[in-house]
Amino acid sequence: MVYTIAVIRGDGIGPEIVGATVSVLLGAFPGAFEFVDVEAGLEYYRRTGKRAEEGWLEKLMEADAVLKGPLETPKEGGFKSLNLELRRELGLRVSIRPFKSIPGISPVEGLDLVLVRELLEDVYSGVEAEFPGGAFALKIVTVEGTREAASLAGEAARMREARVTILHKSTVVRKADGLWLRVARETLEGMGVEHEDMLVDTAAYVMVKEPARIRVALAQSAAGDILSDVAAGLVGSLGLAGSAMIGVRHMVFEPVHGSAPDIAGRGIANPSSMLLSASLMMQYLGQRRGDERIARAGRALEAAVLAVLRSGCRTPDLGGECSTMQFANLVHGLLTGALGKKKGEKPRRSGRSLRLR
Ligand code: IPM
Ligand code: MN
């Protein structure tokens, strides 16, 4: 099967890390993907006066998945966030972010967490208003949104043979978090997935004190936003976190970090988060299309990225001297079996099985 992937290269370091990732995918999995570029972002806006090319959303919707670099939203305003529009227009209701300690890099050992976060509701619903002397933002929680997030958490728990930890603050936000907790429990029970619940502040403490404890966390939008940066800090860098945003019809894969304009264009950006996002893309394509080969290749891509990180080839953000492309080339080499052979040995053939055609 050839998958059509819409590619947004994005702003800042985006074009470099997306370019490196696309070249690894083309080289290591020939014939598996067809890439369609879609232009959008701040840099595109400065060039053309438009935030995104004509028909950009349609192009994204037609693809099997979207691989996306960071898109910058200017702080000075006058430019609506493309990131948020994308989530709403494509119905990307749930984000999935895996975090795993890497020996020699992470300040803590044993963290191995998938954070599943509802994206469109909670205080991030955008329902806000001012009143004389103040302002409010509404915390919206719906049955449908909760169910969708809980069922993706349930799937993630099944895949890793773990239980789901439902995060909430229903002791204070009785109605909204009460509904969240009840519907999440019902959904997971319906799926036959083991679960527990934990107050969200306790969860923040547990994540830091006992990093191995929570394996799949189900969080609302605001708490999930904060905890995913905490988890990235425990792994050692935002530059190591890939993510998926999943809706009923569409899927977008992107790094958790921003566009890092200060180091853009120097060839030194860390492509790990983008490569790990691509690995997630392959695993979710595999799961949704019942294509075990692409899922397996996605897991191999993740293993290769982690192996290169452990081998010591690291970009300057991690204290190393590797360039973006040196890193990507090592990942490519591991996947195709061109690396890792001992003296006198023939190139490993295992790499061949990764070729999808
Ligand atoms: C993230 C970001 C976004 C979010 C912002 C840019 C809206 O912080 O993806 O974590 O809060 O979801
Ligand atoms: Mn965030």
XYZ file of C-alpha atoms and ligand atoms in Angstrom:
370
model
C 0.000 0.000 0.000
C 1.298 3.487 -0.861
C 0.244 6.098 1.687
C -0.260 9.712 0.672
C 1.270 11.980 3.278
C 0.616 15.725 3.279
C 3.711 17.545 4.506
C 3.759 20.970 6.155
C 7.413 21.938 6.533
C 6.536 24.854 8.805
C 8.604 27.646 10.309
C 12.029 28.042 11.914
C 13.797 24.678 12.115
C 10.717 23.002 10.586
C 12.026 22.695 7.010
C 15.288 21.152 8.262
C 13.805 18.517 10.562
C 10.932 17.712 8.195
C 13.363 17.524 5.262
C 15.618 15.130 7.203
C 12.641 12.980 8.174
C 11.210 12.793 4.666
C 14.605 11.780 3.334
C 14.885 8.970 5.916
C 11.405 7.709 5.037
C 12.074 7.816 1.286
C 15.423 6.102 1.666
C 14.527 3.443 4.214
C 11.008 2.582 3.060
C 11.052 3.064 -0.695
C 7.636 2.979 -2.323
C 5.736 3.215 0.958
C 4.888 6.915 0.815
C 3.973 9.639 -1.588
C 4.562 13.111 -0.151
C 2.470 16.153 -1.041
C 3.769 19.523 0.152
C 1.304 21.994 1.648
C 2.586 25.503 2.325
C 1.559 27.347 5.473
C 2.978 29.328 8.345
C 4.515 32.599 9.343
C 7.348 32.452 6.847
C 4.833 31.742 4.067
C 2.742 34.656 5.324
C 5.694 37.028 5.188
C 6.373 35.919 1.626
C 2.813 35.916 0.267
C 0.542 37.810 2.657
C -1.481 34.612 3.222
C -1.239 32.243 6.179
C -1.619 29.141 4.057
C -1.949 28.196 0.427
C -5.367 28.081 -1.210
C -7.246 24.877 -0.360
C -4.718 23.816 2.281
C -7.274 22.172 4.538
C -8.735 20.146 1.668
C -5.283 18.894 0.721
C -4.654 17.826 4.297
C -8.024 16.094 4.474
C -7.411 14.130 1.289
C -4.160 12.644 2.584
C -3.888 9.438 4.599
C -1.987 11.394 7.258
C -0.281 14.728 7.769
C 3.339 15.158 8.823
C 3.758 18.630 10.200
C 6.662 20.776 11.345
C 6.180 23.559 13.916
C 4.055 26.523 12.807
C 4.737 29.829 14.448
C 1.983 32.182 15.604
C 3.280 35.756 16.028
C 2.830 36.972 19.595
C 1.949 40.462 18.358
C -1.345 39.052 16.992
C -3.128 39.781 13.705
C -2.667 36.160 12.732
C -4.982 33.425 13.931
C -3.189 30.290 15.140
C -2.997 27.752 12.320
C -2.352 25.050 14.896
C -5.689 25.592 16.579
C -7.556 25.985 13.300
C -6.072 22.717 12.108
C -7.268 20.899 15.210
C -10.774 22.265 14.898
C -11.185 21.908 11.135
C -9.820 18.376 11.022
C -11.613 17.334 14.193
C -8.337 16.382 15.883
C -9.767 15.801 19.256
C -7.124 13.775 20.995
C -3.382 14.088 21.252
C -1.099 11.201 22.013
C 2.388 11.849 23.309
C 4.745 9.060 24.307
C 7.590 9.868 26.695
C 10.370 7.426 27.480
C 13.555 7.844 29.525
C 16.720 7.488 27.482
C 19.763 6.180 29.378
C 22.552 8.732 29.425
C 20.263 11.591 28.446
C 17.243 11.657 30.738
C 17.565 13.022 34.261
C 15.245 10.243 35.505
C 15.149 6.529 34.774
C 12.173 4.380 33.984
C 9.666 6.903 32.684
C 7.623 5.152 30.005
C 4.400 7.047 29.645
C 1.843 7.683 26.940
C -0.050 10.853 27.662
C -3.479 10.932 26.022
C -4.992 14.402 26.068
C -8.383 15.706 25.006
C -7.654 18.757 22.850
C -10.735 20.794 22.034
C -12.579 21.209 25.328
C -11.836 22.115 28.951
C -10.731 25.737 29.467
C -9.129 25.528 26.002
C -12.576 25.505 24.390
C -12.169 29.178 23.504
C -15.451 30.174 25.142
C -14.401 33.309 26.999
C -15.768 36.732 27.783
C -14.985 39.833 29.739
C -17.190 41.430 32.310
C -16.721 44.682 34.215
C -13.780 44.043 36.498
C -12.904 40.580 35.178
C -13.047 37.888 32.540
C -13.953 34.208 32.398
C -13.116 31.141 30.326
C -15.548 28.271 30.366
C -14.483 24.743 31.167
C -16.506 22.658 28.727
C -16.595 18.878 29.057
C -18.801 16.761 26.803
C -19.696 13.100 26.792
C -18.535 12.749 23.196
C -15.159 14.408 23.754
C -14.501 12.397 26.885
C -15.458 9.135 25.188
C -13.192 9.734 22.251
C -10.207 10.551 24.429
C -10.907 7.643 26.777
C -11.199 5.164 23.959
C -7.854 6.232 22.464
C -6.343 5.881 25.930
C -7.915 2.433 26.142
C -6.342 1.444 22.811
C -2.957 2.726 23.946
C -3.286 0.743 27.180
C -4.129 -2.417 25.274
C -1.113 -1.971 23.022
C 1.204 -1.642 26.006
C -0.635 -4.038 28.297
C -1.030 -1.363 30.928
C -3.810 0.308 32.830
C -5.170 3.791 32.176
C -4.790 6.423 34.883
C -7.641 8.919 34.565
C -6.532 12.362 35.769
C -9.139 14.724 37.173
C -10.006 17.202 39.908
C -13.573 16.158 40.561
C -13.166 16.976 44.246
C -13.222 20.658 43.263
C -14.699 20.904 39.776
C -17.549 18.638 40.694
C -19.802 18.781 37.669
C -17.391 19.067 34.744
C -14.703 16.758 36.127
C -17.380 14.549 37.637
C -18.740 13.951 34.155
C -15.253 13.447 32.756
C -14.439 10.818 35.368
C -17.754 8.995 35.032
C -17.724 8.848 31.222
C -14.042 7.891 31.083
C -14.623 5.041 33.519
C -17.678 3.817 31.622
C -15.816 3.916 28.307
C -12.848 1.962 29.646
C -15.062 -0.545 31.392
C -16.942 -1.026 28.115
C -13.614 -1.790 26.438
C -12.544 -4.145 29.199
C -9.482 -2.017 29.925
C -8.128 -1.784 33.451
C -8.131 1.741 34.905
C -7.666 3.815 38.021
C -8.126 7.486 38.734
C -5.802 10.033 40.281
C -6.122 13.670 41.235
C -4.204 15.654 38.709
C -1.966 17.416 41.233
C -1.081 14.069 42.782
C -0.258 12.789 39.307
C 2.209 15.638 38.762
C 3.958 14.644 42.000
C 3.937 10.938 41.173
C 5.333 11.528 37.684
C 8.390 13.209 39.152
C 8.834 11.024 42.270
C 8.017 7.630 40.742
C 8.462 8.060 36.987
C 7.726 4.421 36.152
C 4.373 4.387 37.924
C 1.947 5.820 35.327
C 1.982 4.085 31.919
C -1.049 5.616 30.185
C -2.453 8.897 31.473
C -5.768 10.294 30.307
C -5.883 14.061 30.766
C -8.033 17.037 29.973
C -6.686 19.737 27.723
C -5.084 22.201 30.149
C -3.631 19.653 32.561
C -2.426 17.533 29.646
C -0.691 20.541 28.138
C 1.233 21.228 31.325
C 1.987 17.605 32.160
C 3.294 16.906 28.691
C 5.947 19.567 29.169
C 6.749 18.127 32.602
C 7.145 14.694 31.010
C 9.346 16.151 28.257
C 11.514 17.697 30.966
C 11.820 14.310 32.682
C 12.914 12.742 29.390
C 15.514 15.467 29.117
C 14.332 17.657 26.274
C 11.280 18.811 24.377
C 13.387 17.935 21.346
C 12.815 14.239 22.016
C 9.027 14.230 22.024
C 6.943 13.266 19.012
C 3.182 13.406 19.002
C 0.002 12.414 17.225
C -3.283 14.288 16.976
C -6.064 11.912 16.117
C -9.619 12.528 14.992
C -12.310 10.248 13.689
C -11.184 10.854 10.078
C -7.827 12.600 10.146
C -4.438 12.238 11.780
C -1.633 14.796 12.129
C 1.835 13.999 13.470
C 4.098 16.728 14.803
C 6.874 17.415 17.299
C 5.827 18.779 20.685
C 8.338 21.649 20.530
C 8.103 24.963 18.691
C 9.980 26.408 15.721
C 13.219 27.459 17.528
C 13.930 30.391 15.164
C 17.182 31.160 17.023
C 18.906 28.077 15.589
C 17.037 27.845 12.281
C 18.986 27.454 9.053
C 22.201 26.211 10.682
C 21.723 22.509 10.092
C 21.987 21.675 13.793
C 18.357 21.187 14.844
C 17.526 17.905 16.533
C 15.357 15.834 14.156
C 14.470 13.203 16.818
C 11.017 14.538 17.653
C 10.081 14.692 13.970
C 11.414 11.196 13.299
C 9.540 9.890 16.343
C 6.379 11.608 15.081
C 6.849 9.817 11.763
C 7.259 6.547 13.647
C 3.952 7.170 15.422
C 2.374 7.988 12.056
C 3.444 4.623 10.699
C 2.196 2.800 13.782
C -1.200 4.504 13.625
C -1.504 3.961 9.859
C -0.749 0.327 10.532
C -3.325 0.093 13.255
C -6.058 1.922 11.358
C -5.467 0.153 8.050
C -4.669 -3.242 9.477
C -1.219 -3.049 7.864
C 1.193 -4.807 10.200
C 4.162 -4.200 7.899
C 3.968 -0.429 8.153
C 3.412 -0.661 11.921
C 6.484 -2.860 12.300
C 8.533 -0.485 10.167
C 7.334 2.372 12.402
C 8.553 0.544 15.508
C 11.880 -0.082 13.801
C 12.187 3.642 13.072
C 11.646 4.437 16.761
C 14.221 1.844 17.791
C 16.720 3.292 15.304
C 16.274 6.846 16.624
C 16.791 5.666 20.210
C 19.826 3.605 19.191
C 21.453 6.588 17.475
C 20.781 8.766 20.539
C 22.355 6.114 22.778
C 25.314 5.749 20.428
C 26.298 9.308 21.279
C 25.500 11.098 18.010
C 23.659 14.047 19.486
C 22.804 17.491 18.234
C 24.026 20.578 20.164
C 20.736 20.937 22.111
C 21.762 17.681 23.847
C 25.363 18.757 24.254
C 26.664 16.934 21.169
C 28.208 17.912 17.881
C 26.138 15.936 15.377
C 24.345 17.857 12.662
C 20.722 17.290 11.686
C 21.724 15.322 8.595
C 24.466 13.302 10.307
C 21.869 12.138 12.791
C 19.326 11.360 10.074
C 21.911 9.486 8.019
C 22.759 7.242 10.967
C 19.067 6.466 11.471
C 18.774 5.676 7.782
C 21.877 3.514 7.949
C 20.541 1.464 10.869
C 17.228 0.914 9.120
C 18.749 -0.266 5.873
C 21.368 -2.442 7.534
C 24.252 -0.413 6.145
C 25.506 0.166 9.688
C 26.146 -1.955 12.697
C 28.096 -4.722 10.929
C 31.273 -6.076 12.433
C 34.525 -6.250 10.506
C 34.399 -8.801 7.715
C 30.687 -9.333 8.137
C 28.277 -8.785 5.296
C 25.767 -5.976 5.739
C 22.946 -7.112 7.980
C 20.088 -8.433 5.942
C 17.531 -7.714 8.616
C 17.313 -4.231 7.234
C 15.970 -5.609 4.011
C 12.817 -6.836 5.647
C 12.028 -3.236 6.420
C 11.669 -2.509 2.750
C 8.006 -2.475 2.139
C 8.225 -3.246 -1.533
C 0.919 22.118 22.608
C 0.881 23.613 22.540
C -0.507 24.029 22.112
C -1.501 23.459 23.094
C -0.691 25.532 21.933
C 0.273 26.080 20.910
C -2.099 25.886 21.580
O 1.240 24.163 23.767
O 0.644 21.488 21.574
O 1.234 21.572 23.665
O -1.655 23.973 24.186
O -2.127 22.467 22.779
Mn 1.997 22.707 25.184
